[in-house]
Coordinates of C-alpha atoms and ligand atoms in Angstrom, one line a residue:
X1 CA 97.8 121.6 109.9
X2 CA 101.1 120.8 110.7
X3 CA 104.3 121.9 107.9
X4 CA 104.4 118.5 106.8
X5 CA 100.8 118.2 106.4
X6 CA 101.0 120.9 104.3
X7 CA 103.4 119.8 101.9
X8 CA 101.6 116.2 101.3
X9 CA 98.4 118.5 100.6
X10 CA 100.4 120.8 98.2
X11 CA 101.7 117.7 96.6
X12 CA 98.4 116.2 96.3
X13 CA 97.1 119.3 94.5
X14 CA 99.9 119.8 92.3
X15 CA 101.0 117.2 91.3
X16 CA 99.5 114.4 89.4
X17 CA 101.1 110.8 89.6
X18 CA 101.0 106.9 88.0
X19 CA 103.2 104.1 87.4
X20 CA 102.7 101.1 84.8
X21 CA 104.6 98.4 83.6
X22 CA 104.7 96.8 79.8
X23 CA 106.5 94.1 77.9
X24 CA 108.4 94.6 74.6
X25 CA 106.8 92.0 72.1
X26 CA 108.1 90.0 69.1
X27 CA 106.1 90.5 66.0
X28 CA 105.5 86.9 64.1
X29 CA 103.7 89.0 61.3
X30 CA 105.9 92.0 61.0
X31 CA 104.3 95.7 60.5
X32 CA 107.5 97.3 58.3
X33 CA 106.2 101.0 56.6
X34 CA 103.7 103.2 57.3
X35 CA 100.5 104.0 55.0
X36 CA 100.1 107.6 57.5
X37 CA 103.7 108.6 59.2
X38 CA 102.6 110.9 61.7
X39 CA 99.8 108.8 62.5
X40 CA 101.7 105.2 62.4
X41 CA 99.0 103.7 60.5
X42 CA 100.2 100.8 59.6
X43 CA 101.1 99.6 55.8
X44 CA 100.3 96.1 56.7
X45 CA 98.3 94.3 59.7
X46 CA 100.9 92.1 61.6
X47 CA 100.6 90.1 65.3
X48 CA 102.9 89.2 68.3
X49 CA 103.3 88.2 71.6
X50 CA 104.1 90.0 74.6
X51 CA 107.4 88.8 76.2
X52 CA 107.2 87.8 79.9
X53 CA 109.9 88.6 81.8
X54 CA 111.4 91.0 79.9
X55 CA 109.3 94.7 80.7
X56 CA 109.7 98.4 81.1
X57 CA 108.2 100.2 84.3
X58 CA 108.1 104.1 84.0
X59 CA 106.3 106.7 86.1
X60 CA 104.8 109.8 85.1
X61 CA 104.3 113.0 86.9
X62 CA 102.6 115.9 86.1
X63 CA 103.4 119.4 88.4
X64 CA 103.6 122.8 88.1
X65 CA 106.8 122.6 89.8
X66 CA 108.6 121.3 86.7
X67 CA 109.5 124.3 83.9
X68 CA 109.6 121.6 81.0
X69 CA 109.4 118.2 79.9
X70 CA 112.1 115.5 81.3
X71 CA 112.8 112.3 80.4
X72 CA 114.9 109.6 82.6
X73 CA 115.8 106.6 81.1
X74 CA 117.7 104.1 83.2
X75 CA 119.2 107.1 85.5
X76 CA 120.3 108.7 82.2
X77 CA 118.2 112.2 81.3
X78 CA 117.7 112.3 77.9
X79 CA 116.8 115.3 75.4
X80 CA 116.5 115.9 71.6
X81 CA 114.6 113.8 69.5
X82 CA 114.1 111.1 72.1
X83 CA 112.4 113.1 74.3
X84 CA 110.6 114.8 71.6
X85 CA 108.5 111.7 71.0
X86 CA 107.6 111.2 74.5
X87 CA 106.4 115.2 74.6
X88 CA 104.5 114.4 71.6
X89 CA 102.6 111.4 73.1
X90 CA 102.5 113.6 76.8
X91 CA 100.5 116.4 74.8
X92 CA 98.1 114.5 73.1
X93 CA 97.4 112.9 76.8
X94 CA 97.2 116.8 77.9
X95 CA 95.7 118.1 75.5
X96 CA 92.5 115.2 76.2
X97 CA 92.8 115.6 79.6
X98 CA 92.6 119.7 79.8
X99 CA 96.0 119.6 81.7
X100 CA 99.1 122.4 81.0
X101 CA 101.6 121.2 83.5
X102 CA 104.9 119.8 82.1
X103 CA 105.0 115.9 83.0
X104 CA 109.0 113.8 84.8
X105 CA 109.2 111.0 82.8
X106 CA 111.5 108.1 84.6
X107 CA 111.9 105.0 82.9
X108 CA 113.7 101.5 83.7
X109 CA 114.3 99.0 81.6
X110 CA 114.9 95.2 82.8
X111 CA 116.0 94.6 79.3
X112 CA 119.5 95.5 78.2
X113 CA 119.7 98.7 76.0
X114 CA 120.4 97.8 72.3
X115 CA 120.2 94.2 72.5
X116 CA 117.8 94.0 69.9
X117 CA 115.0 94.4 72.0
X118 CA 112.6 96.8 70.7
X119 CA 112.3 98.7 74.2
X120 CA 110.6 101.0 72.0
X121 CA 107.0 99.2 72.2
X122 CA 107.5 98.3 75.8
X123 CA 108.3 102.0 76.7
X124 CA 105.8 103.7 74.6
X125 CA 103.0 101.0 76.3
X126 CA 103.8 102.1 79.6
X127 CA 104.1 105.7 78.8
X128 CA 100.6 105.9 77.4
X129 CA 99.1 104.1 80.3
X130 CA 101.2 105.7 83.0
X131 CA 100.9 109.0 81.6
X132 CA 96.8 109.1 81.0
X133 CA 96.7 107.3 84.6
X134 CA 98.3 111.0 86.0
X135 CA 96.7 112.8 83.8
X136 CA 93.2 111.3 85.7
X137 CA 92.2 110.3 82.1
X138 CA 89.7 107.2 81.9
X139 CA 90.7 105.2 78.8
X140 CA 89.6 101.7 77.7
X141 CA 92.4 99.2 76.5
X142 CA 91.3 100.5 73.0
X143 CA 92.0 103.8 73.6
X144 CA 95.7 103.0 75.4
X145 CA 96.5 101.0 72.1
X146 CA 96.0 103.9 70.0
X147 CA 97.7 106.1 71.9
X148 CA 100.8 104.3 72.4
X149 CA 100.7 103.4 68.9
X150 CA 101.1 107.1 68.3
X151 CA 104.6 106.8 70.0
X152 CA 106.0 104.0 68.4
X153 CA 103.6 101.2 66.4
X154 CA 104.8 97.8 67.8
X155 CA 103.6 99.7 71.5
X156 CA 100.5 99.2 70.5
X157 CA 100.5 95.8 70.4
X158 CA 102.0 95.7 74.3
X159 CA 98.9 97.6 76.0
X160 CA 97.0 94.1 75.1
X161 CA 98.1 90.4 77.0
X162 CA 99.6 88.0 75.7
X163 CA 99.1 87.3 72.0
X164 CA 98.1 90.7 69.8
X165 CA 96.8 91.6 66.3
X166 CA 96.9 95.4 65.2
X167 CA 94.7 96.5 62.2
X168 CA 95.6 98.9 59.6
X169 CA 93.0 101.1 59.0
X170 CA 91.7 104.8 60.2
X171 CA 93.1 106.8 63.1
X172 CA 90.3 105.1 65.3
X173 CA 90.3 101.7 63.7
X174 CA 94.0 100.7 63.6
X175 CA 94.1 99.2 67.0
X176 CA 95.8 96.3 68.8
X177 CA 93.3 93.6 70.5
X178 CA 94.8 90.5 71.8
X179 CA 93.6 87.5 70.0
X180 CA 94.4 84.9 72.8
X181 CA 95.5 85.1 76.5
X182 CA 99.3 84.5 77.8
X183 CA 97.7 80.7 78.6
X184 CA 96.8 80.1 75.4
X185 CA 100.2 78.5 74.4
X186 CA 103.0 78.2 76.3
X187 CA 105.4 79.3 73.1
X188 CA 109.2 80.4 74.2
X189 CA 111.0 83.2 72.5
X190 CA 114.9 82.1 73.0
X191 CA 116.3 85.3 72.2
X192 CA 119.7 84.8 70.4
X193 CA 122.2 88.3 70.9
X194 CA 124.7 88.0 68.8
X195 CA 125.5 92.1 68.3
X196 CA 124.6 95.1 71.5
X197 CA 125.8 97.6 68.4
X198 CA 122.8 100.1 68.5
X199 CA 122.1 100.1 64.7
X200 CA 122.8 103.4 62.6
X201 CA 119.1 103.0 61.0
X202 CA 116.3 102.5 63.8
X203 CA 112.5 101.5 63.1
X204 CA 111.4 104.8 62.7
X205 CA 113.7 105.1 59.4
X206 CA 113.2 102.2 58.0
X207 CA 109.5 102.8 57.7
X208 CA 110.5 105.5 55.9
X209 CA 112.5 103.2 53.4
X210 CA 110.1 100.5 53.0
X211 CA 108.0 101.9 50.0
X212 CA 111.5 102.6 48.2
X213 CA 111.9 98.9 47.5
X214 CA 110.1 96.9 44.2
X215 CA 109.4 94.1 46.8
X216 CA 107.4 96.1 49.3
X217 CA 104.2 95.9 47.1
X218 CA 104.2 92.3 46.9
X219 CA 105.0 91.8 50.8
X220 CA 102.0 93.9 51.1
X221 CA 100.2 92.1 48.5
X222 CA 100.7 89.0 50.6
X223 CA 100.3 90.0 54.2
X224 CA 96.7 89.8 55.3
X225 CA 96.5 85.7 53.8
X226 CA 100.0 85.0 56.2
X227 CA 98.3 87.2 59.1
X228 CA 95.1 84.5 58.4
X229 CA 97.8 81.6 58.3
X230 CA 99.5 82.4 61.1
X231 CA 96.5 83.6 63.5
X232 CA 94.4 80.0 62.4
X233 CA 97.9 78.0 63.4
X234 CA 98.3 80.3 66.7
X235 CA 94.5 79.8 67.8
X236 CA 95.4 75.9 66.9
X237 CA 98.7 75.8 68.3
X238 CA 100.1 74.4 65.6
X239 CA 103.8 75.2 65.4
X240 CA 105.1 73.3 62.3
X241 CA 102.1 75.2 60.6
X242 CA 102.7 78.3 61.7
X243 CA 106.3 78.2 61.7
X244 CA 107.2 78.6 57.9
X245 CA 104.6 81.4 57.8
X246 CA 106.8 83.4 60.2
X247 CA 110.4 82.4 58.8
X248 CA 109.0 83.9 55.3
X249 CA 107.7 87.1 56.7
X250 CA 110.7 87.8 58.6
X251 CA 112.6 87.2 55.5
X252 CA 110.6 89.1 52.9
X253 CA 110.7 92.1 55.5
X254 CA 114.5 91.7 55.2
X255 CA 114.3 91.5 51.3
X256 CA 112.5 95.0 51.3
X257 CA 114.7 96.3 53.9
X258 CA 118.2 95.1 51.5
X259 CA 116.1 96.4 48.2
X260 CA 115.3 99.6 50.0
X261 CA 117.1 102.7 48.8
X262 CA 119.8 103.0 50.3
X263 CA 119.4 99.5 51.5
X264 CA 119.3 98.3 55.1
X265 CA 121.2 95.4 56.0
X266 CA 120.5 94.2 59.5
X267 CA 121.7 90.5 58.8
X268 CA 125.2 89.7 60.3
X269 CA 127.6 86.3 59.2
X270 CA 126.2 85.3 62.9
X271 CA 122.6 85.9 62.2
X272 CA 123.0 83.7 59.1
X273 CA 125.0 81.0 61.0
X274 CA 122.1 80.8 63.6
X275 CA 119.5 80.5 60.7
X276 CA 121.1 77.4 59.1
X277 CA 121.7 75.9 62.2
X278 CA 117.8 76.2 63.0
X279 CA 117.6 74.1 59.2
X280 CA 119.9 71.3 60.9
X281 CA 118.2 71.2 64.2
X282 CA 114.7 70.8 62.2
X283 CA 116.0 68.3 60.4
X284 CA 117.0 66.6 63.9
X285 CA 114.0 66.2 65.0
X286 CA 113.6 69.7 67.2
X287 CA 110.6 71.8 66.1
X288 CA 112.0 75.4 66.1
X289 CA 111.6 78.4 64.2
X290 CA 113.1 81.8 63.7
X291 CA 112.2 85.3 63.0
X292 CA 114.4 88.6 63.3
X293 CA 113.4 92.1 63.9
X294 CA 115.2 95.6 62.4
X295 CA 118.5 94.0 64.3
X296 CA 121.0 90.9 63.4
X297 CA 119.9 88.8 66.8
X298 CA 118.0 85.7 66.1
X299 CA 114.4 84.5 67.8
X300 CA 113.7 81.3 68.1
X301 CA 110.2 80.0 68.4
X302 CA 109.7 76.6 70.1
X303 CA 107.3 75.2 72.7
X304 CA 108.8 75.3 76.4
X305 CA 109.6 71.5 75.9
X306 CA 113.0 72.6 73.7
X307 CA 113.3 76.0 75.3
X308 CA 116.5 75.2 77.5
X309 CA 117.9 72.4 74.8
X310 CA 117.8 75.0 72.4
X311 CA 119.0 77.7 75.0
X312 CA 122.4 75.6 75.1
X313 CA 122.6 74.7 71.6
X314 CA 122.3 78.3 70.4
X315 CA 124.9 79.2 72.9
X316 CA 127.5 76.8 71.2
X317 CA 127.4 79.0 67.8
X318 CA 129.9 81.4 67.1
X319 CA 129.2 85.1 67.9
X320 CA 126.8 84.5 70.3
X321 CA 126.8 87.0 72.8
X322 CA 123.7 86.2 75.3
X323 CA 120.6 84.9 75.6
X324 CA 117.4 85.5 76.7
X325 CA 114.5 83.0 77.2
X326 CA 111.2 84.6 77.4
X327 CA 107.3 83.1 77.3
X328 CA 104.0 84.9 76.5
X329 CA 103.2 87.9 78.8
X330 CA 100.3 90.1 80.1
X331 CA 99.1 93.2 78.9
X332 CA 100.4 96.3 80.6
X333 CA 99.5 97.7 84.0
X334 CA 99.2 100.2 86.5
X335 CA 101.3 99.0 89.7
Ligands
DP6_1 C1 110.9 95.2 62.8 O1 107.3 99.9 66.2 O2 109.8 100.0 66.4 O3 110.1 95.3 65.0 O4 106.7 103.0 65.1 O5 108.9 103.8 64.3 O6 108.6 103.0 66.6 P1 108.2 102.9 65.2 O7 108.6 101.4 64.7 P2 108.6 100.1 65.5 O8 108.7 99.0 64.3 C2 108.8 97.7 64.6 C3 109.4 97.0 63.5 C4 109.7 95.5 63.7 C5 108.5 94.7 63.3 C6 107.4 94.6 64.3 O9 107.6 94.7 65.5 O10 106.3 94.4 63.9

Protein backbone atom coordinates (compact mmCIF):
# COMPACT_ATOMS: atom_id res chain seq x y z
CA UNK A 1 0.00 0.00 0.00
CA UNK A 2 1.42 3.01 -0.97
CA UNK A 3 1.49 6.48 1.69
CA UNK A 4 -1.25 7.90 -0.08
CA UNK A 5 -3.20 4.77 -0.16
CA UNK A 6 -2.93 4.82 3.25
CA UNK A 7 -4.31 8.02 4.03
CA UNK A 8 -7.60 7.59 1.69
CA UNK A 9 -7.99 4.24 3.81
CA UNK A 10 -7.51 6.14 7.15
CA UNK A 11 -9.86 8.71 5.84
CA UNK A 12 -12.36 6.24 4.81
CA UNK A 13 -12.40 4.68 8.37
CA UNK A 14 -12.45 7.80 10.23
CA UNK A 15 -14.20 9.80 8.97
CA UNK A 16 -17.77 9.79 8.03
CA UNK A 17 -19.13 12.20 5.24
CA UNK A 18 -22.51 13.70 3.28
CA UNK A 19 -23.70 16.63 1.64
CA UNK A 20 -27.47 17.83 1.03
CA UNK A 21 -29.10 20.72 -0.17
CA UNK A 22 -32.66 22.40 1.09
CA UNK A 23 -34.80 25.37 0.32
CA UNK A 24 -36.09 27.98 2.88
CA UNK A 25 -39.92 27.99 2.51
CA UNK A 26 -42.70 30.65 3.03
CA UNK A 27 -45.42 29.58 5.35
CA UNK A 28 -49.10 30.68 3.88
CA UNK A 29 -50.56 29.22 7.24
CA UNK A 30 -48.09 30.45 9.79
CA UNK A 31 -46.91 28.18 12.83
CA UNK A 32 -46.20 31.23 15.55
CA UNK A 33 -45.71 29.53 19.39
CA UNK A 34 -44.95 26.48 20.58
CA UNK A 35 -47.37 24.02 22.70
CA UNK A 36 -43.70 21.90 23.78
CA UNK A 37 -40.44 24.33 23.42
CA UNK A 38 -37.79 21.91 23.56
CA UNK A 39 -39.64 19.75 21.41
CA UNK A 40 -41.01 22.49 18.76
CA UNK A 41 -44.42 21.02 18.79
CA UNK A 42 -46.24 23.22 17.19
CA UNK A 43 -49.16 25.56 18.81
CA UNK A 44 -50.95 25.50 15.55
CA UNK A 45 -50.75 23.28 12.16
CA UNK A 46 -49.66 25.69 9.35
CA UNK A 47 -48.43 24.89 5.35
CA UNK A 48 -45.91 26.34 2.84
CA UNK A 49 -44.00 26.03 -0.12
CA UNK A 50 -40.53 25.31 -0.68
CA UNK A 51 -38.84 28.17 -2.56
CA UNK A 52 -36.84 27.13 -5.74
CA UNK A 53 -33.93 28.87 -6.34
CA UNK A 54 -33.21 30.10 -3.25
CA UNK A 55 -31.40 26.93 -1.04
CA UNK A 56 -28.80 26.11 1.51
CA UNK A 57 -26.14 23.27 0.74
CA UNK A 58 -24.05 22.16 3.95
CA UNK A 59 -21.76 19.15 4.49
CA UNK A 60 -21.28 17.19 7.46
CA UNK A 61 -18.37 15.30 8.64
CA UNK A 62 -17.87 13.19 11.37
CA UNK A 63 -13.93 12.21 12.59
CA UNK A 64 -12.09 11.58 15.31
CA UNK A 65 -9.66 13.98 14.15
CA UNK A 66 -11.84 16.98 15.19
CA UNK A 67 -11.70 17.77 19.29
CA UNK A 68 -15.25 19.52 19.15
CA UNK A 69 -18.05 20.55 17.30
CA UNK A 70 -17.53 23.37 14.37
CA UNK A 71 -19.80 25.20 12.59
CA UNK A 72 -18.95 27.25 9.12
CA UNK A 73 -21.46 29.31 7.87
CA UNK A 74 -20.71 31.13 4.63
CA UNK A 75 -16.71 31.00 5.44
CA UNK A 76 -17.57 32.47 8.86
CA UNK A 77 -17.02 29.89 12.01
CA UNK A 78 -19.47 30.44 14.31
CA UNK A 79 -19.88 29.54 18.18
CA UNK A 80 -22.22 30.24 21.08
CA UNK A 81 -25.80 29.70 20.85
CA UNK A 82 -25.72 29.27 17.16
CA UNK A 83 -23.70 26.39 17.16
CA UNK A 84 -25.33 25.12 20.20
CA UNK A 85 -28.50 24.30 18.19
CA UNK A 86 -26.72 22.56 15.48
CA UNK A 87 -24.73 20.34 18.47
CA UNK A 88 -28.15 19.69 19.76
CA UNK A 89 -29.58 18.35 16.46
CA UNK A 90 -25.83 16.54 15.70
CA UNK A 91 -26.37 14.56 19.12
CA UNK A 92 -29.61 13.44 18.77
CA UNK A 93 -28.30 12.10 15.09
CA UNK A 94 -25.33 10.45 17.31
CA UNK A 95 -26.85 9.44 19.78
CA UNK A 96 -29.37 7.18 17.13
CA UNK A 97 -26.62 6.27 15.19
CA UNK A 98 -24.18 4.90 18.16
CA UNK A 99 -21.46 7.47 16.95
CA UNK A 100 -19.05 9.67 19.53
CA UNK A 101 -16.99 11.56 17.09
CA UNK A 102 -17.46 15.39 17.00
CA UNK A 103 -19.07 16.35 13.40
CA UNK A 104 -17.47 19.99 10.74
CA UNK A 105 -20.38 21.53 9.96
CA UNK A 106 -19.89 23.98 6.59
CA UNK A 107 -22.68 25.73 5.40
CA UNK A 108 -23.50 28.07 2.21
CA UNK A 109 -26.20 29.95 1.77
CA UNK A 110 -27.36 31.20 -1.91
CA UNK A 111 -29.64 33.49 -0.07
CA UNK A 112 -28.47 36.72 1.37
CA UNK A 113 -27.96 36.64 5.30
CA UNK A 114 -30.82 38.70 7.08
CA UNK A 115 -32.84 39.42 4.17
CA UNK A 116 -35.83 38.14 5.71
CA UNK A 117 -35.31 34.77 4.51
CA UNK A 118 -35.72 32.36 7.18
CA UNK A 119 -32.33 30.44 6.38
CA UNK A 120 -33.16 28.94 9.42
CA UNK A 121 -35.59 26.12 7.84
CA UNK A 122 -33.41 25.72 4.89
CA UNK A 123 -30.30 25.11 7.05
CA UNK A 124 -31.77 22.95 9.72
CA UNK A 125 -33.30 20.67 6.49
CA UNK A 126 -30.02 20.16 5.24
CA UNK A 127 -28.38 19.63 8.49
CA UNK A 128 -30.70 16.79 9.41
CA UNK A 129 -30.40 15.06 6.14
CA UNK A 130 -26.69 15.79 5.64
CA UNK A 131 -25.82 14.91 9.03
CA UNK A 132 -27.88 11.37 9.45
CA UNK A 133 -26.47 10.67 5.76
CA UNK A 134 -22.67 10.72 7.64
CA UNK A 135 -23.78 9.35 10.38
CA UNK A 136 -24.77 6.03 8.03
CA UNK A 137 -28.25 6.47 9.57
CA UNK A 138 -31.32 5.14 7.30
CA UNK A 139 -34.16 7.52 7.80
CA UNK A 140 -37.50 7.91 5.89
CA UNK A 141 -38.63 11.54 4.77
CA UNK A 142 -40.75 11.24 8.04
CA UNK A 143 -38.11 10.74 10.17
CA UNK A 144 -35.83 13.76 8.49
CA UNK A 145 -38.98 16.08 9.12
CA UNK A 146 -38.91 15.39 12.69
CA UNK A 147 -35.56 15.73 13.14
CA UNK A 148 -35.04 18.96 11.49
CA UNK A 149 -38.02 20.16 13.07
CA UNK A 150 -36.11 19.62 16.30
CA UNK A 151 -33.59 22.41 15.06
CA UNK A 152 -35.83 24.96 13.95
CA UNK A 153 -39.84 24.18 13.13
CA UNK A 154 -40.33 25.83 9.67
CA UNK A 155 -37.18 23.06 8.70
CA UNK A 156 -39.45 20.63 8.87
CA UNK A 157 -41.53 21.71 6.33
CA UNK A 158 -38.28 21.96 3.77
CA UNK A 159 -37.19 18.00 4.05
CA UNK A 160 -40.74 17.53 1.98
CA UNK A 161 -41.11 19.06 -2.03
CA UNK A 162 -42.82 21.46 -3.00
CA UNK A 163 -46.01 22.33 -1.12
CA UNK A 164 -45.93 21.15 2.84
CA UNK A 165 -48.36 20.71 5.77
CA UNK A 166 -46.83 20.10 9.37
CA UNK A 167 -49.26 18.63 12.12
CA UNK A 168 -49.22 19.62 15.66
CA UNK A 169 -49.41 16.80 17.66
CA UNK A 170 -46.95 14.17 19.70
CA UNK A 171 -43.23 13.99 19.32
CA UNK A 172 -43.80 11.32 16.60
CA UNK A 173 -46.91 12.74 15.02
CA UNK A 174 -46.05 16.43 14.36
CA UNK A 175 -44.55 15.89 11.08
CA UNK A 176 -44.25 17.68 7.71
CA UNK A 177 -45.72 15.67 4.56
CA UNK A 178 -46.03 17.51 1.38
CA UNK A 179 -49.59 17.84 0.21
CA UNK A 180 -48.86 18.45 -3.56
CA UNK A 181 -45.65 18.35 -5.74
CA UNK A 182 -43.53 21.60 -7.00
CA UNK A 183 -45.84 20.89 -10.45
CA UNK A 184 -48.85 21.21 -8.88
CA UNK A 185 -49.02 25.12 -9.30
CA UNK A 186 -46.79 27.12 -10.76
CA UNK A 187 -47.35 30.03 -7.79
CA UNK A 188 -44.43 32.78 -7.58
CA UNK A 189 -43.19 34.22 -4.35
CA UNK A 190 -41.87 37.87 -5.41
CA UNK A 191 -39.95 38.53 -2.45
CA UNK A 192 -40.13 42.29 -1.56
CA UNK A 193 -36.67 43.39 0.76
CA UNK A 194 -37.30 46.43 2.00
CA UNK A 195 -34.88 46.15 5.41
CA UNK A 196 -31.23 43.46 5.57
CA UNK A 197 -31.43 44.79 9.53
CA UNK A 198 -31.15 41.33 11.30
CA UNK A 199 -34.06 41.87 13.81
CA UNK A 200 -33.30 42.14 17.61
CA UNK A 201 -36.13 39.42 18.32
CA UNK A 202 -35.70 36.16 16.08
CA UNK A 203 -38.31 33.23 15.70
CA UNK A 204 -37.10 31.38 18.45
CA UNK A 205 -38.26 34.41 20.89
CA UNK A 206 -41.15 35.15 19.51
CA UNK A 207 -42.52 31.71 20.09
CA UNK A 208 -41.76 32.38 23.43
CA UNK A 209 -44.01 35.61 23.29
CA UNK A 210 -46.92 34.30 21.45
CA UNK A 211 -48.97 32.90 24.46
CA UNK A 212 -48.44 36.42 26.25
CA UNK A 213 -50.95 38.03 23.89
CA UNK A 214 -55.09 37.97 24.52
CA UNK A 215 -55.24 37.33 20.66
CA UNK A 216 -53.18 34.22 20.50
CA UNK A 217 -56.16 32.08 21.74
CA UNK A 218 -58.38 33.07 19.14
CA UNK A 219 -55.65 32.78 16.27
CA UNK A 220 -55.42 29.40 17.54
CA UNK A 221 -59.09 29.00 17.86
CA UNK A 222 -59.20 29.67 14.20
CA UNK A 223 -56.29 27.97 12.58
CA UNK A 224 -57.14 24.45 11.68
CA UNK A 225 -60.68 25.86 9.45
CA UNK A 226 -58.01 28.58 7.48
CA UNK A 227 -55.39 25.49 7.24
CA UNK A 228 -58.79 23.56 5.55
CA UNK A 229 -59.44 26.90 3.45
CA UNK A 230 -56.30 27.38 2.31
CA UNK A 231 -55.18 23.56 1.53
CA UNK A 232 -58.89 23.01 -0.42
CA UNK A 233 -57.94 26.39 -2.57
CA UNK A 234 -54.14 25.17 -2.93
CA UNK A 235 -55.23 21.54 -4.13
CA UNK A 236 -57.79 23.67 -6.52
CA UNK A 237 -55.58 26.30 -7.40
CA UNK A 238 -57.65 28.85 -6.73
CA UNK A 239 -55.80 32.00 -5.85
CA UNK A 240 -58.56 34.64 -5.29
CA UNK A 241 -59.80 31.90 -2.80
CA UNK A 242 -56.95 31.22 -1.13
CA UNK A 243 -55.50 34.53 -1.14
CA UNK A 244 -57.61 36.39 1.67
CA UNK A 245 -57.08 33.26 3.82
CA UNK A 246 -53.35 33.98 3.74
CA UNK A 247 -53.37 37.93 4.00
CA UNK A 248 -55.53 37.37 7.43
CA UNK A 249 -53.22 34.76 8.92
CA UNK A 250 -50.23 36.74 8.24
CA UNK A 251 -51.94 39.65 9.80
CA UNK A 252 -53.45 38.06 12.92
CA UNK A 253 -49.90 36.48 13.55
CA UNK A 254 -48.69 40.15 13.50
CA UNK A 255 -51.67 41.22 15.84
CA UNK A 256 -50.36 38.58 18.50
CA UNK A 257 -46.90 39.41 17.81
CA UNK A 258 -47.79 43.64 18.52
CA UNK A 259 -50.14 42.39 21.66
CA UNK A 260 -47.38 40.24 22.88
CA UNK A 261 -45.70 41.32 26.04
CA UNK A 262 -43.33 43.24 25.32
CA UNK A 263 -44.68 43.49 21.93
CA UNK A 264 -42.94 42.72 18.67
CA UNK A 265 -43.23 44.97 15.84
CA UNK A 266 -41.79 43.63 12.65
CA UNK A 267 -44.00 45.95 10.38
CA UNK A 268 -41.96 48.97 8.79
CA UNK A 269 -43.72 52.41 7.01
CA UNK A 270 -42.33 50.29 3.82
CA UNK A 271 -43.90 47.10 4.66
CA UNK A 272 -47.29 48.99 5.01
CA UNK A 273 -46.69 50.98 1.76
CA UNK A 274 -46.16 47.57 -0.13
CA UNK A 275 -49.49 46.21 1.52
CA UNK A 276 -51.73 48.99 0.19
CA UNK A 277 -50.17 49.11 -2.92
CA UNK A 278 -51.15 45.18 -3.26
CA UNK A 279 -55.02 46.71 -2.40
CA UNK A 280 -54.53 49.16 -5.61
CA UNK A 281 -52.99 46.64 -7.82
CA UNK A 282 -56.11 44.16 -6.89
CA UNK A 283 -58.26 46.55 -7.59
CA UNK A 284 -56.45 46.96 -11.12
CA UNK A 285 -57.18 43.92 -12.18
CA UNK A 286 -53.81 41.93 -11.03
CA UNK A 287 -54.47 38.96 -8.76
CA UNK A 288 -51.80 39.21 -6.00
CA UNK A 289 -51.51 38.52 -2.53
CA UNK A 290 -49.27 39.10 0.41
CA UNK A 291 -48.00 37.54 3.49
CA UNK A 292 -44.99 38.50 5.80
CA UNK A 293 -42.93 36.43 8.05
CA UNK A 294 -41.16 37.47 11.76
CA UNK A 295 -39.38 40.41 9.36
CA UNK A 296 -40.86 43.88 7.66
CA UNK A 297 -40.16 42.42 3.83
CA UNK A 298 -43.23 41.80 1.93
CA UNK A 299 -44.22 38.29 -0.22
CA UNK A 300 -46.23 38.54 -2.81
CA UNK A 301 -48.24 35.61 -4.10
CA UNK A 302 -49.24 35.54 -7.82
CA UNK A 303 -49.33 32.99 -10.57
CA UNK A 304 -46.06 33.22 -12.86
CA UNK A 305 -48.21 35.18 -15.42
CA UNK A 306 -47.75 38.61 -13.05
CA UNK A 307 -44.46 37.48 -11.57
CA UNK A 308 -42.15 39.97 -13.53
CA UNK A 309 -45.04 42.80 -13.87
CA UNK A 310 -45.30 42.72 -10.33
CA UNK A 311 -41.39 42.22 -9.91
CA UNK A 312 -41.17 45.88 -11.57
CA UNK A 313 -43.96 47.39 -9.94
CA UNK A 314 -42.83 46.49 -6.42
CA UNK A 315 -39.44 47.86 -7.34
CA UNK A 316 -41.03 51.36 -8.03
CA UNK A 317 -42.17 51.76 -4.12
CA UNK A 318 -40.16 53.50 -1.82
CA UNK A 319 -37.77 51.59 0.50
CA UNK A 320 -37.39 48.87 -1.58
CA UNK A 321 -34.20 47.41 -1.32
CA UNK A 322 -34.24 44.10 -3.65
CA UNK A 323 -36.09 41.53 -4.87
CA UNK A 324 -36.29 38.06 -5.22
CA UNK A 325 -38.55 36.03 -7.45
CA UNK A 326 -38.87 32.47 -6.49
CA UNK A 327 -41.48 29.36 -7.60
CA UNK A 328 -42.29 26.13 -5.79
CA UNK A 329 -39.21 23.82 -5.00
CA UNK A 330 -38.17 20.18 -4.28
CA UNK A 331 -37.76 18.61 -1.13
CA UNK A 332 -34.19 18.37 0.15
CA UNK A 333 -31.32 16.15 -1.09
CA UNK A 334 -28.30 14.46 -0.82
CA UNK A 335 -25.90 15.67 -3.78
C1 LIG B 1 -42.95 33.59 11.08
O1 LIG B 1 -39.22 27.96 12.36
O2 LIG B 1 -38.01 30.16 12.38
O3 LIG B 1 -41.61 32.21 9.69
O4 LIG B 1 -38.45 26.88 15.42
O5 LIG B 1 -37.62 28.89 16.60
O6 LIG B 1 -36.55 28.18 14.44
P1 LIG B 1 -37.80 28.23 15.29
O7 LIG B 1 -38.82 29.15 14.52
P2 LIG B 1 -39.05 29.30 12.96
O8 LIG B 1 -40.44 30.06 12.95
C2 LIG B 1 -41.05 30.43 11.75
C3 LIG B 1 -41.95 31.57 11.98
C4 LIG B 1 -42.54 32.18 10.73
C5 LIG B 1 -43.80 31.43 10.29
C6 LIG B 1 -43.61 30.11 9.59
O9 LIG B 1 -42.63 29.93 8.86
O10 LIG B 1 -44.50 29.27 9.74
Amino acid sequence: MTNSESLVNHFKAHHHRATALAHPNIAFIKYWGNSHEALRLPANPSLSMNLAGLQTVTTVTFSDDFAADDLIINEQRLIGPRLERVTAVLDLIRMQAGLHMPARVESVNSFPAGAGIASSASAFAALALAGAAAAGLDLDEADLSRLARRGSGSASRSVPAGFCQWLPGSDESSVATSIAPPEHWDLRDVIVIVSQVHKAVGSSGGHRLASTSSLQSARLAGAEARLAACRKALLARDLAAMGPVVEEDAIMMHAVMMTSHPPLYYLEPATMAIIHAVMQWRDEGIPVYFTIDAGPNVHLMCEAAHGEDLRTRAGQLPGVQQIIVSGPGGPARLI
